[in-house]
Amino acid sequence: MAIIEVMNLRKSFGAVDVLKNVSLSVNAQEVVAVIGPSGSGKSTMLRSLAYLEKIDGGSIQIGGECLAKDGNYSAAPKVKEITSRMGMVFQHFNLFPHLTVRDNLELAPRLVKKLPGVELRNRASELLEKVGLLDKADVYPANLSGGQKQRVAIARALMMSPEILLFDEPTSALDPELTGEVLEVMKQLAEEHMTMIVVTHEMGFAREVADRVMFMADGEFIEAGTPEQIFDHPQHERTKAFLTRVL
């Protein structure tokens, strides 16, 4: 069953049409990798799902609930409720530099879910252990490597117990040797059947972990299929040209 339904999404910045009638359906527990050249609209599409960008037209449903219809959003409490079911991991981590790792994890659920301190502490410890960083709980972000920061960001997203995780190029700001540790955490989440949309330049990850790969160019989805279909037997000339450059 589809947990995300996007229909005819449109978004412009001034005279530039960034998204042109983008439609997307994602099933529960599915991992979808979105690939394509820079500037093709991938991040804008992802941010629109989380209400970080407001769309100009089209409809978005999350778990059967209407976030936006024909470009008009639901009432603010409904939008907040729907978007709370999603966690997002950004390219540049977005950790609070003045808070320790543990405090970064605990802040949102403390404010939003009003969880008791003991429960928060136990949950934070559990997730830091999951991403291999329990020993960094009391460290500030400035003392972490890029890969460690991104793993903290993933743990922070998981603190809200989301049904869906959105990843916006989570490894593109990392040195190549640090990319692997982040991808390993993401692979583990995929094995645990987390629903994920991953905008990525990591073709190896897309081939190995994704259930479906979608190629985007010029604000539109050009081609979609299994990793084998897209990487080994692409049909569209734009897809072929892109893959020739990146593989």
Coordinates of C-alpha atoms in Angstrom, one line a residue:
M1 CA 0.0 0.0 0.0
A2 CA 1.3 3.5 -0.9
I3 CA 2.3 5.5 2.1
I4 CA 3.4 8.5 0.0
E5 CA 1.3 9.7 -3.0
V6 CA 2.5 12.7 -4.9
M7 CA 0.4 13.9 -7.9
N8 CA 1.4 16.6 -10.4
L9 CA 3.7 18.6 -8.1
R10 CA 4.7 22.0 -9.4
K11 CA 7.1 24.5 -7.9
S12 CA 8.7 27.6 -9.4
F13 CA 11.3 30.0 -8.1
G14 CA 10.5 33.2 -10.0
A15 CA 10.5 32.4 -13.7
V16 CA 12.3 29.0 -13.2
D17 CA 10.1 25.9 -13.1
V18 CA 11.9 23.7 -10.7
L19 CA 9.2 20.9 -10.5
K20 CA 7.0 20.2 -13.5
N21 CA 4.0 17.9 -12.8
V22 CA 6.1 15.5 -10.6
S23 CA 4.2 12.4 -9.6
L24 CA 5.5 9.7 -7.2
S25 CA 4.1 6.8 -5.2
V26 CA 6.1 5.0 -2.5
N27 CA 4.9 1.9 -0.7
A28 CA 5.4 1.3 3.0
Q29 CA 8.8 -0.3 3.7
E30 CA 10.1 0.6 0.2
V31 CA 13.5 2.2 -0.4
V32 CA 13.4 4.6 -3.3
A33 CA 16.6 6.2 -4.6
V34 CA 16.3 9.4 -6.6
I35 CA 19.2 10.1 -8.9
G36 CA 19.9 12.8 -11.5
P37 CA 22.1 15.8 -12.3
S38 CA 22.5 18.7 -9.9
G39 CA 19.8 21.3 -10.3
S40 CA 17.2 18.8 -11.6
G41 CA 14.8 19.4 -8.7
K42 CA 15.5 16.4 -6.5
S43 CA 16.1 18.2 -3.3
T44 CA 13.2 20.6 -3.9
M45 CA 10.9 17.6 -4.4
L46 CA 12.1 16.0 -1.2
R47 CA 11.8 19.2 0.8
S48 CA 8.2 19.7 -0.5
L49 CA 7.2 16.4 1.1
A50 CA 8.4 17.6 4.5
Y51 CA 6.7 21.1 4.1
L52 CA 10.1 22.8 4.0
E53 CA 9.2 24.1 0.5
K54 CA 5.6 25.2 -0.3
I55 CA 4.4 23.8 -3.6
D56 CA 2.6 25.9 -6.3
G57 CA 0.4 23.1 -7.5
G58 CA -0.4 19.4 -7.1
S59 CA -1.3 17.2 -4.3
I60 CA 0.6 15.3 -1.5
Q61 CA -0.8 12.5 0.6
I62 CA 1.1 10.9 3.5
G63 CA -0.3 7.7 4.9
G64 CA -3.7 8.5 3.3
E65 CA -3.8 11.9 4.9
C66 CA -4.0 15.0 2.8
L67 CA -1.0 17.4 3.2
A68 CA -1.9 19.5 0.2
K69 CA -4.5 19.3 -2.5
D70 CA -4.4 21.3 -5.8
G71 CA -1.6 23.4 -4.2
N72 CA -3.7 24.2 -1.1
Y73 CA -2.4 22.9 2.3
S74 CA -4.5 21.4 5.0
A75 CA -5.0 23.4 8.3
A76 CA -1.8 24.0 10.3
P77 CA -2.5 21.4 13.0
K78 CA -3.1 18.7 10.3
V79 CA 0.1 19.7 8.5
K80 CA 2.1 19.4 11.7
E81 CA 0.6 16.0 12.5
I82 CA 1.3 14.7 9.0
T83 CA 4.9 16.0 8.8
S84 CA 5.7 14.6 12.3
R85 CA 5.5 11.2 10.7
M86 CA 8.5 11.9 8.6
G87 CA 12.2 12.4 9.6
M88 CA 14.7 14.2 7.4
V89 CA 18.4 14.0 7.2
F90 CA 20.1 16.9 5.5
Q91 CA 23.3 17.2 3.4
H92 CA 25.0 19.5 6.0
F93 CA 23.8 17.7 9.2
N94 CA 22.1 20.8 10.7
L95 CA 23.2 19.9 14.2
F96 CA 23.0 22.6 16.9
P97 CA 26.6 23.4 17.7
H98 CA 26.0 24.6 21.2
L99 CA 24.3 21.4 22.3
T100 CA 26.0 18.0 23.0
V101 CA 25.2 15.0 20.9
R102 CA 22.7 13.8 23.4
D103 CA 21.0 17.1 23.8
N104 CA 20.7 17.4 20.0
L105 CA 18.8 14.1 20.0
E106 CA 16.6 14.9 23.0
L107 CA 15.6 18.5 22.1
A108 CA 12.8 17.9 19.6
P109 CA 11.0 15.0 21.4
R110 CA 11.2 16.9 24.6
L111 CA 9.5 20.0 23.1
V112 CA 7.1 18.2 20.7
K113 CA 6.2 15.0 22.4
K114 CA 6.8 16.1 26.0
L115 CA 8.5 12.8 26.8
P116 CA 9.8 12.3 30.4
G117 CA 13.6 12.7 30.9
V118 CA 14.3 9.0 31.7
E119 CA 12.5 7.8 28.6
L120 CA 14.3 10.4 26.5
R121 CA 17.7 9.5 27.9
N122 CA 17.2 5.8 27.3
R123 CA 15.9 6.3 23.8
A124 CA 18.9 8.6 22.9
S125 CA 21.3 6.0 24.3
E126 CA 19.7 3.2 22.4
L127 CA 19.9 5.2 19.1
L128 CA 23.5 6.4 19.6
E129 CA 24.5 2.8 20.2
K130 CA 22.6 1.8 17.0
V131 CA 24.8 4.3 15.0
G132 CA 27.9 3.4 16.9
L133 CA 28.3 6.7 18.8
L134 CA 27.2 6.1 22.3
D135 CA 30.7 7.0 23.5
K136 CA 30.2 10.5 21.9
A137 CA 27.0 11.3 23.8
D138 CA 28.5 14.2 25.8
V139 CA 30.7 15.6 22.9
Y140 CA 29.9 18.7 21.0
P141 CA 29.5 18.5 17.2
A142 CA 32.7 20.5 16.6
N143 CA 34.6 17.6 17.9
L144 CA 33.1 15.0 15.5
S145 CA 34.1 14.0 12.0
G146 CA 31.7 14.6 9.2
G147 CA 30.6 11.0 9.1
Q148 CA 30.0 11.0 12.9
K149 CA 27.9 14.2 12.5
Q150 CA 25.8 12.6 9.9
R151 CA 25.3 9.5 12.0
V152 CA 24.2 11.7 14.8
A153 CA 21.8 13.4 12.4
I154 CA 20.3 10.1 11.5
A155 CA 19.9 9.1 15.2
R156 CA 18.2 12.5 15.8
A157 CA 15.7 11.9 13.0
L158 CA 14.9 8.5 14.5
M159 CA 14.2 10.0 17.9
M160 CA 10.8 11.1 16.7
S161 CA 9.9 7.5 15.7
P162 CA 9.1 8.4 12.1
E163 CA 7.3 6.1 9.7
I164 CA 9.3 7.6 6.8
L165 CA 12.9 8.9 6.5
L166 CA 13.9 11.4 3.8
F167 CA 17.6 11.7 3.0
D168 CA 18.8 14.7 1.0
E169 CA 22.2 13.8 -0.4
P170 CA 23.4 12.6 3.0
T171 CA 26.9 11.8 2.0
S172 CA 27.7 14.5 -0.6
A173 CA 29.4 16.8 2.1
L174 CA 31.6 13.9 3.3
D175 CA 35.1 12.8 2.4
P176 CA 35.0 9.5 0.5
E177 CA 36.5 7.6 3.4
L178 CA 33.7 8.8 5.7
T179 CA 30.9 8.0 3.3
G180 CA 30.9 4.2 4.0
E181 CA 30.1 4.6 7.7
V182 CA 26.9 6.6 7.0
L183 CA 25.8 4.3 4.2
E184 CA 26.2 1.3 6.5
V185 CA 23.7 2.9 8.9
M186 CA 21.3 3.5 6.0
K187 CA 21.6 -0.1 4.8
Q188 CA 20.8 -1.3 8.3
L189 CA 17.6 0.9 8.3
A190 CA 16.6 -0.6 4.9
E191 CA 17.1 -4.1 6.3
E192 CA 14.8 -3.1 9.2
H193 CA 12.2 -2.1 6.6
M194 CA 12.2 1.6 7.1
T195 CA 10.4 3.5 4.4
M196 CA 13.0 5.7 2.8
I197 CA 13.4 8.2 -0.1
V198 CA 17.1 8.8 -0.7
V199 CA 18.3 11.6 -3.0
T200 CA 21.8 10.4 -3.7
H201 CA 24.9 10.5 -5.9
E202 CA 26.0 7.2 -4.5
M203 CA 25.2 4.9 -7.4
G204 CA 26.6 1.8 -5.5
F205 CA 24.2 2.4 -2.7
A206 CA 21.2 2.9 -5.1
R207 CA 22.1 -0.3 -6.9
E208 CA 22.6 -2.4 -3.8
V209 CA 19.9 -1.1 -1.4
A210 CA 17.1 0.6 -3.3
D211 CA 14.0 -1.3 -4.3
R212 CA 13.4 1.2 -7.0
V213 CA 15.5 3.9 -8.7
M214 CA 14.0 7.1 -10.2
F215 CA 16.0 9.3 -12.5
M216 CA 15.1 13.0 -12.5
A217 CA 16.1 15.7 -14.9
D218 CA 14.8 19.2 -15.6
G219 CA 12.2 19.0 -12.9
E220 CA 10.6 15.8 -14.1
F221 CA 11.0 12.1 -13.5
I222 CA 12.3 10.7 -16.8
E223 CA 12.6 7.0 -16.0
A224 CA 12.0 4.6 -13.1
G225 CA 12.5 1.0 -12.4
T226 CA 14.5 -1.6 -10.4
P227 CA 18.2 -0.9 -10.0
E228 CA 18.9 -3.6 -12.6
Q229 CA 16.6 -1.9 -15.1
I230 CA 18.0 1.6 -14.6
F231 CA 21.7 0.8 -14.3
D232 CA 21.9 -2.1 -16.7
H233 CA 19.2 -1.4 -19.2
P234 CA 18.2 2.3 -19.2
Q235 CA 15.7 3.2 -21.9
H236 CA 15.8 7.0 -22.0
E237 CA 18.7 8.8 -23.7
R238 CA 18.9 11.3 -20.8
T239 CA 19.3 8.4 -18.3
K240 CA 21.9 6.8 -20.5
A241 CA 23.9 10.0 -20.9
F242 CA 23.8 10.6 -17.1
L243 CA 24.9 7.1 -16.2
T244 CA 27.7 7.2 -18.7
R245 CA 29.1 10.3 -16.9
V246 CA 28.8 9.0 -13.3
L247 CA 29.6 5.3 -13.6

